[in-house]
CSV table of N, CA, C and O in Angstrom, one decimal:
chain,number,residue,atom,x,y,z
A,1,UNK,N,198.3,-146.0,196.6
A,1,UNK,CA,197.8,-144.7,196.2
A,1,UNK,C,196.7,-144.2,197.1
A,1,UNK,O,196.4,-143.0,197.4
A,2,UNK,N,196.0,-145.6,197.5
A,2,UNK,CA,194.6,-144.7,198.3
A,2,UNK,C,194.9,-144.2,200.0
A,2,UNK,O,194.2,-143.5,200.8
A,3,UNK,N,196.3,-145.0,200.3
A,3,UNK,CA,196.4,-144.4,201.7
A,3,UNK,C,197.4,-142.7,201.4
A,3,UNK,O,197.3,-142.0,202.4
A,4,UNK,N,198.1,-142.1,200.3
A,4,UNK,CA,198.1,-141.0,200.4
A,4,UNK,C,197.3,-140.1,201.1
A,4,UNK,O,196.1,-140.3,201.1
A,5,UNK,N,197.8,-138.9,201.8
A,5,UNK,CA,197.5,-137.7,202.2
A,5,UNK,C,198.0,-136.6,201.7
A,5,UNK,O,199.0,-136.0,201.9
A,6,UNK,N,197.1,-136.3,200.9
A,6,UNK,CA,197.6,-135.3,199.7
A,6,UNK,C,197.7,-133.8,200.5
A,6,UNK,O,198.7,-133.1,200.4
A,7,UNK,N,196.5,-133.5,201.4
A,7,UNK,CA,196.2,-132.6,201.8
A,7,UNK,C,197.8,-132.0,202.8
A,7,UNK,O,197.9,-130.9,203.3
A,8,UNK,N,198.7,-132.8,202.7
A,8,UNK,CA,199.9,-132.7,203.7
A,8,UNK,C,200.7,-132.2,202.7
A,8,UNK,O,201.5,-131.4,203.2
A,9,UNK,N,200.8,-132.2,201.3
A,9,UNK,CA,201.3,-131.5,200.5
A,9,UNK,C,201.7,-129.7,200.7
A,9,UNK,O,200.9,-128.9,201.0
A,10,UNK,N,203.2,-129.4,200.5
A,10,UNK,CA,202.7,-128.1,200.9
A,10,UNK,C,202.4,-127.4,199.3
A,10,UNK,O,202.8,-127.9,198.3
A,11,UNK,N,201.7,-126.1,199.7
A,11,UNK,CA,201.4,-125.4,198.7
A,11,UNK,C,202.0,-124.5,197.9
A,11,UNK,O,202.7,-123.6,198.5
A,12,UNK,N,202.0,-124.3,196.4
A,12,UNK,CA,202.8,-123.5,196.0
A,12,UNK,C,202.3,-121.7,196.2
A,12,UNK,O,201.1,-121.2,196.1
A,13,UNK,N,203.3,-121.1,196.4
A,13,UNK,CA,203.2,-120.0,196.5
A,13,UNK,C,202.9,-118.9,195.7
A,13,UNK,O,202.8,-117.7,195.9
A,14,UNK,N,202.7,-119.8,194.5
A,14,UNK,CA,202.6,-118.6,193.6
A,14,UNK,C,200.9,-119.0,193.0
A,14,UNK,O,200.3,-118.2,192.3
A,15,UNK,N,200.4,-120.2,193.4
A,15,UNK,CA,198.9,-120.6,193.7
A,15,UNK,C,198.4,-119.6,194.4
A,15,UNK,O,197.7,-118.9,193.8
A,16,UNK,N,198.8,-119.5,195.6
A,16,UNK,CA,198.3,-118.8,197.1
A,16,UNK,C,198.3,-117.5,196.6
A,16,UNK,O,197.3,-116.8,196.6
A,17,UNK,N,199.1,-117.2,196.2
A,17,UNK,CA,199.3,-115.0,195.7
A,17,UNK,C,198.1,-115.1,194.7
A,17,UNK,O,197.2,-114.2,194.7
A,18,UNK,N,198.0,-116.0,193.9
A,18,UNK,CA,197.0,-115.5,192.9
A,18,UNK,C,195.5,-115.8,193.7
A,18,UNK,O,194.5,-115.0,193.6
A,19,UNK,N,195.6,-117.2,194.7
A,19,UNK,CA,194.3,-117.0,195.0
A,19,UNK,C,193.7,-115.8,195.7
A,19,UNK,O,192.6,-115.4,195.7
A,20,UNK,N,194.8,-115.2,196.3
A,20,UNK,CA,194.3,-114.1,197.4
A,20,UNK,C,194.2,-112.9,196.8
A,20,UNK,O,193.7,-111.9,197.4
A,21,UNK,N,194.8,-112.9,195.4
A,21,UNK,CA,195.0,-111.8,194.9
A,21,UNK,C,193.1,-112.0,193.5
A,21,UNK,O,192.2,-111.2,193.3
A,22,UNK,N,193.2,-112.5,193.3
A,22,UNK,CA,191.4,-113.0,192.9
A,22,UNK,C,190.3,-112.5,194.1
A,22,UNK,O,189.1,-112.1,193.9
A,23,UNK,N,190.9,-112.7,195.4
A,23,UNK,CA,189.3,-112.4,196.3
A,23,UNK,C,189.6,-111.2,196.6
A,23,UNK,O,188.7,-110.4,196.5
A,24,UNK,N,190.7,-110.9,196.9
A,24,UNK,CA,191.0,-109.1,197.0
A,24,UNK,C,191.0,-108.1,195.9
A,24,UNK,O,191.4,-106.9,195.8
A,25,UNK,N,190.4,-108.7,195.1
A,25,UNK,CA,190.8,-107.6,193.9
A,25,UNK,C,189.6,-106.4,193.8
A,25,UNK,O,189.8,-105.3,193.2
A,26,UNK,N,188.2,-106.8,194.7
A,26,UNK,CA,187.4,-105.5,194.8
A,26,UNK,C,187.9,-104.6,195.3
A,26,UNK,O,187.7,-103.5,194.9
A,27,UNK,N,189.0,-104.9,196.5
A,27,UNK,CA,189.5,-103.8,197.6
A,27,UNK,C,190.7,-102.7,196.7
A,27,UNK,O,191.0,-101.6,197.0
A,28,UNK,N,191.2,-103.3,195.6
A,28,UNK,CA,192.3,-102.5,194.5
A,28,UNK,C,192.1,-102.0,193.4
A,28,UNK,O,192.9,-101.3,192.9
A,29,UNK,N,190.4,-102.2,192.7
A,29,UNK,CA,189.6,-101.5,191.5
A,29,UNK,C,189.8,-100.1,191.6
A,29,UNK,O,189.3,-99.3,192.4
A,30,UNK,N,190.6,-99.8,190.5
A,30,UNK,CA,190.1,-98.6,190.0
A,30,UNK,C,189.7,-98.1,188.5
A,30,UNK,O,190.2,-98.7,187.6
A,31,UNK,N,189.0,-97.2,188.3
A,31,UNK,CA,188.6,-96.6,186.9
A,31,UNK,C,189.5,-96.0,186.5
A,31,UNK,O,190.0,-95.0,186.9
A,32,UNK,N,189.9,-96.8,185.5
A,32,UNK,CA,190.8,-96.0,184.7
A,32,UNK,C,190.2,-95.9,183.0
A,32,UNK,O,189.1,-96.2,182.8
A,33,UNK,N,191.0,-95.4,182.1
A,33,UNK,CA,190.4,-95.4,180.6
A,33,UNK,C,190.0,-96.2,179.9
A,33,UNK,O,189.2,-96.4,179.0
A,34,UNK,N,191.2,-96.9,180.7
A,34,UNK,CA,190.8,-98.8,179.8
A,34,UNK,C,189.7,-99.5,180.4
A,34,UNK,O,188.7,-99.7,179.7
A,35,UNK,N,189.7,-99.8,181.4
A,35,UNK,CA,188.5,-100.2,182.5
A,35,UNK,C,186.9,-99.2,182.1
A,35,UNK,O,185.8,-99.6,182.1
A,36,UNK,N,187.2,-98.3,181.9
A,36,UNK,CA,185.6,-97.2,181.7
A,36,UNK,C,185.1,-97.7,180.6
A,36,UNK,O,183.9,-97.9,180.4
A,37,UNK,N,186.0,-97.8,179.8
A,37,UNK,CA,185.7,-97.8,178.2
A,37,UNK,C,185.4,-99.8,177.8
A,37,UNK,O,185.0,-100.3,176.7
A,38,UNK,N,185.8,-100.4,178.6
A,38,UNK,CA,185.5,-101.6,179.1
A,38,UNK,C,183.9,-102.2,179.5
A,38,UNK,O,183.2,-103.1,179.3
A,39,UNK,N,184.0,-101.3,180.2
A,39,UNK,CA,182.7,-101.0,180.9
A,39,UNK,C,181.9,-100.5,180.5
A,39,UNK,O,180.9,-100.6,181.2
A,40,UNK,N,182.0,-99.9,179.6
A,40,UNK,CA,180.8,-99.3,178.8
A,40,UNK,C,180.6,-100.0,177.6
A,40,UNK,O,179.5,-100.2,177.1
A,41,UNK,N,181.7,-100.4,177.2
A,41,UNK,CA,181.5,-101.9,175.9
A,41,UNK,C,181.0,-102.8,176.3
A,41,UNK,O,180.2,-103.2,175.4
A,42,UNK,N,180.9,-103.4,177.3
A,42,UNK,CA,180.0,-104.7,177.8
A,42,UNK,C,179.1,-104.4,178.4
A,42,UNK,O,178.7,-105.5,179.0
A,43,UNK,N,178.0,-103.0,178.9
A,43,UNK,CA,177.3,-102.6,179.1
A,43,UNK,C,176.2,-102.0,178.9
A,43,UNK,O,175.1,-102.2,179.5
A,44,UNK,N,176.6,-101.0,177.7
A,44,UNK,CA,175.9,-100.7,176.6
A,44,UNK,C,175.9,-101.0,174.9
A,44,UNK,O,175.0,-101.0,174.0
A,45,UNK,N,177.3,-101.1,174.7
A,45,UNK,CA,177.0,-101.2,173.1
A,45,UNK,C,176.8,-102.7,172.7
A,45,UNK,O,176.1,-103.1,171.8
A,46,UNK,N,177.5,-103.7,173.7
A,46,UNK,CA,177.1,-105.2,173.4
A,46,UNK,C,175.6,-105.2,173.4
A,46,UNK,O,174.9,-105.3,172.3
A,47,UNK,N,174.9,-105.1,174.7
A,47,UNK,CA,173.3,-105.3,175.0
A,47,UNK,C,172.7,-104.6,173.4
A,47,UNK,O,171.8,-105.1,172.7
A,48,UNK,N,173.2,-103.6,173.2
A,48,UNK,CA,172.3,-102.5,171.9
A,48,UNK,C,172.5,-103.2,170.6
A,48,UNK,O,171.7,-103.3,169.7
A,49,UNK,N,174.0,-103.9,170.8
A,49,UNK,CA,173.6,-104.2,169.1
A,49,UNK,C,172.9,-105.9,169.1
A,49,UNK,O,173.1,-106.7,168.1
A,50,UNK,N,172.6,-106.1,169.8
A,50,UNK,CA,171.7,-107.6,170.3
A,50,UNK,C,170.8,-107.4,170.3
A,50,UNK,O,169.9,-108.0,169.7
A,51,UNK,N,170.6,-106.1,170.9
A,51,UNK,CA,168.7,-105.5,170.7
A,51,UNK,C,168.5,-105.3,169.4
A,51,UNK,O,167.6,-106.0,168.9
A,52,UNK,N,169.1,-104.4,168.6
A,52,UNK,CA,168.9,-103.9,167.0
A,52,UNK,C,168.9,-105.1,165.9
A,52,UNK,O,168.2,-105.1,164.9
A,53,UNK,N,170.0,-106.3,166.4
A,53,UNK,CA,169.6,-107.2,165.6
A,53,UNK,C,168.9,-107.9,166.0
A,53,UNK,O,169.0,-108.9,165.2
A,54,UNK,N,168.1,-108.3,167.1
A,54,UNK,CA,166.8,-109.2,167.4
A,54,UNK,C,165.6,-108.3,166.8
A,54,UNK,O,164.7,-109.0,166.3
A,55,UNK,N,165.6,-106.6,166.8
A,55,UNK,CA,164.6,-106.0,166.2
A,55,UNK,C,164.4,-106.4,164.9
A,55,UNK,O,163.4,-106.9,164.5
A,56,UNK,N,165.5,-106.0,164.4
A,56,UNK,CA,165.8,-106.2,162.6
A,56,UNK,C,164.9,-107.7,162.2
A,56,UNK,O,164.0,-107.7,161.4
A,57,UNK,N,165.3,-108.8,162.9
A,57,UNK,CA,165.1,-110.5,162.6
A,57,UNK,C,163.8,-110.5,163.0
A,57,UNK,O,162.9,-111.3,162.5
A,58,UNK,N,163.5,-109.9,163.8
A,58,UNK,CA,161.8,-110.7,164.4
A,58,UNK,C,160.9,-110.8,163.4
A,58,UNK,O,160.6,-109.9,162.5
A,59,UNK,N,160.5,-112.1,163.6
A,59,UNK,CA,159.4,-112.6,162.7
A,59,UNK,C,160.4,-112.9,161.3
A,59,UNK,O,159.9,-113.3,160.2
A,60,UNK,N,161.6,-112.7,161.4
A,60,UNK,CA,162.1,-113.1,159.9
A,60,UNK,C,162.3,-114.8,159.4
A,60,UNK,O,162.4,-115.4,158.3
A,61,UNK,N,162.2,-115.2,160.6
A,61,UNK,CA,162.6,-117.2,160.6
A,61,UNK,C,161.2,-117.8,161.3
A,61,UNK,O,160.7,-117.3,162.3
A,62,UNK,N,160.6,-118.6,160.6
A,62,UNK,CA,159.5,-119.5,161.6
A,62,UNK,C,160.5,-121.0,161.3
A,62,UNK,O,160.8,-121.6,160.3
A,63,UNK,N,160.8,-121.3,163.0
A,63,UNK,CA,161.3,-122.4,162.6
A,63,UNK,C,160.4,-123.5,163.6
A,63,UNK,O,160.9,-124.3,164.4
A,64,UNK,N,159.4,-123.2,163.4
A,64,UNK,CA,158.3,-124.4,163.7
A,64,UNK,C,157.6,-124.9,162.8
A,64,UNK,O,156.9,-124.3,162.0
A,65,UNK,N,157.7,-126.4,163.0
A,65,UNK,CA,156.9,-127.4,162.2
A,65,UNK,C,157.3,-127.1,160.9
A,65,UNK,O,156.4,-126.9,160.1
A,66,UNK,N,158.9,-127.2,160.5
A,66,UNK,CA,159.4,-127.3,159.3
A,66,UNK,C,159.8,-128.7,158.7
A,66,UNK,O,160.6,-129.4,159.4
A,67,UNK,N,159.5,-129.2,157.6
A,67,UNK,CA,160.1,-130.5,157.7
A,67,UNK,C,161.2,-130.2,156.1
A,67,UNK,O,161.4,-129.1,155.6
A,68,UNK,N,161.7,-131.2,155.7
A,68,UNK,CA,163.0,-131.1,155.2
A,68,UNK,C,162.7,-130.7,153.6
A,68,UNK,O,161.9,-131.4,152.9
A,69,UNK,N,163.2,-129.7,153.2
A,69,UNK,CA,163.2,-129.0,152.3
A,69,UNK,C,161.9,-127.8,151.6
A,69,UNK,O,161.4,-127.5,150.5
A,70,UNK,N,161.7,-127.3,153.1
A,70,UNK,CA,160.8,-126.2,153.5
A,70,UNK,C,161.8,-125.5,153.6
A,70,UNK,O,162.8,-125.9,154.0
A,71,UNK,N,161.7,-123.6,153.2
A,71,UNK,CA,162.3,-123.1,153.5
A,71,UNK,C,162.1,-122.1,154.9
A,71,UNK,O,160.9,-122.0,155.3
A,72,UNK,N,162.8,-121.6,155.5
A,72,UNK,CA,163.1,-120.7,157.0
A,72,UNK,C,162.4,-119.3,156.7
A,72,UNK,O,161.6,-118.8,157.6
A,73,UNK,N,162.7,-118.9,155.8
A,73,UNK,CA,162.3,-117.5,156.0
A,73,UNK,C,160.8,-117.6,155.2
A,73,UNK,O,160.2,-118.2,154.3
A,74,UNK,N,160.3,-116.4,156.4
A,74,UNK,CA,158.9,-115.9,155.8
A,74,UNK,C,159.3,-114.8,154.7
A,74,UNK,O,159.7,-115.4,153.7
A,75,UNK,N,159.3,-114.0,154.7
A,75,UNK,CA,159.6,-112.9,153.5
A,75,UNK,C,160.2,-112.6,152.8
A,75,UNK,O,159.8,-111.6,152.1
């Protein structure tokens, strides 16, 4: 097993298209409706509603120096 030369192996072709098609793919981007609207879901409305509910929660949990059958919430 240990004197194999794997590296002599040839490669599959349909490996190869995908890898080259993965590093080329900045050079074939385009905007389209699906992609914009993509992009703006993982840009702005994800980030905002993470912000709104960290706003909402702050200060709602102290979870320091609780021991067992203390409860989490302050208010």
């Amino acid at each position: 097993m240990a004197g194999l030369k794997h590296y002599k192996m040839s490669m599959d072709p349909a490996i190869q298209k995908l890898g080259n098609m993965t590093t080329n793919r900045h050079k074939y981007f385009r905007f389209n409706p699906r992609t914009a609207r993509l992009t703006f879901i993982y840009a702005m409305v994800v980030p905002a509603l993470f912000g709104v509910l960290a706003y909402q929660t702050d200060g709602r949990w102290d979870l320091r120096a609780k021991r067992r059958g203390d409860v989490i919430s302050e208010y």
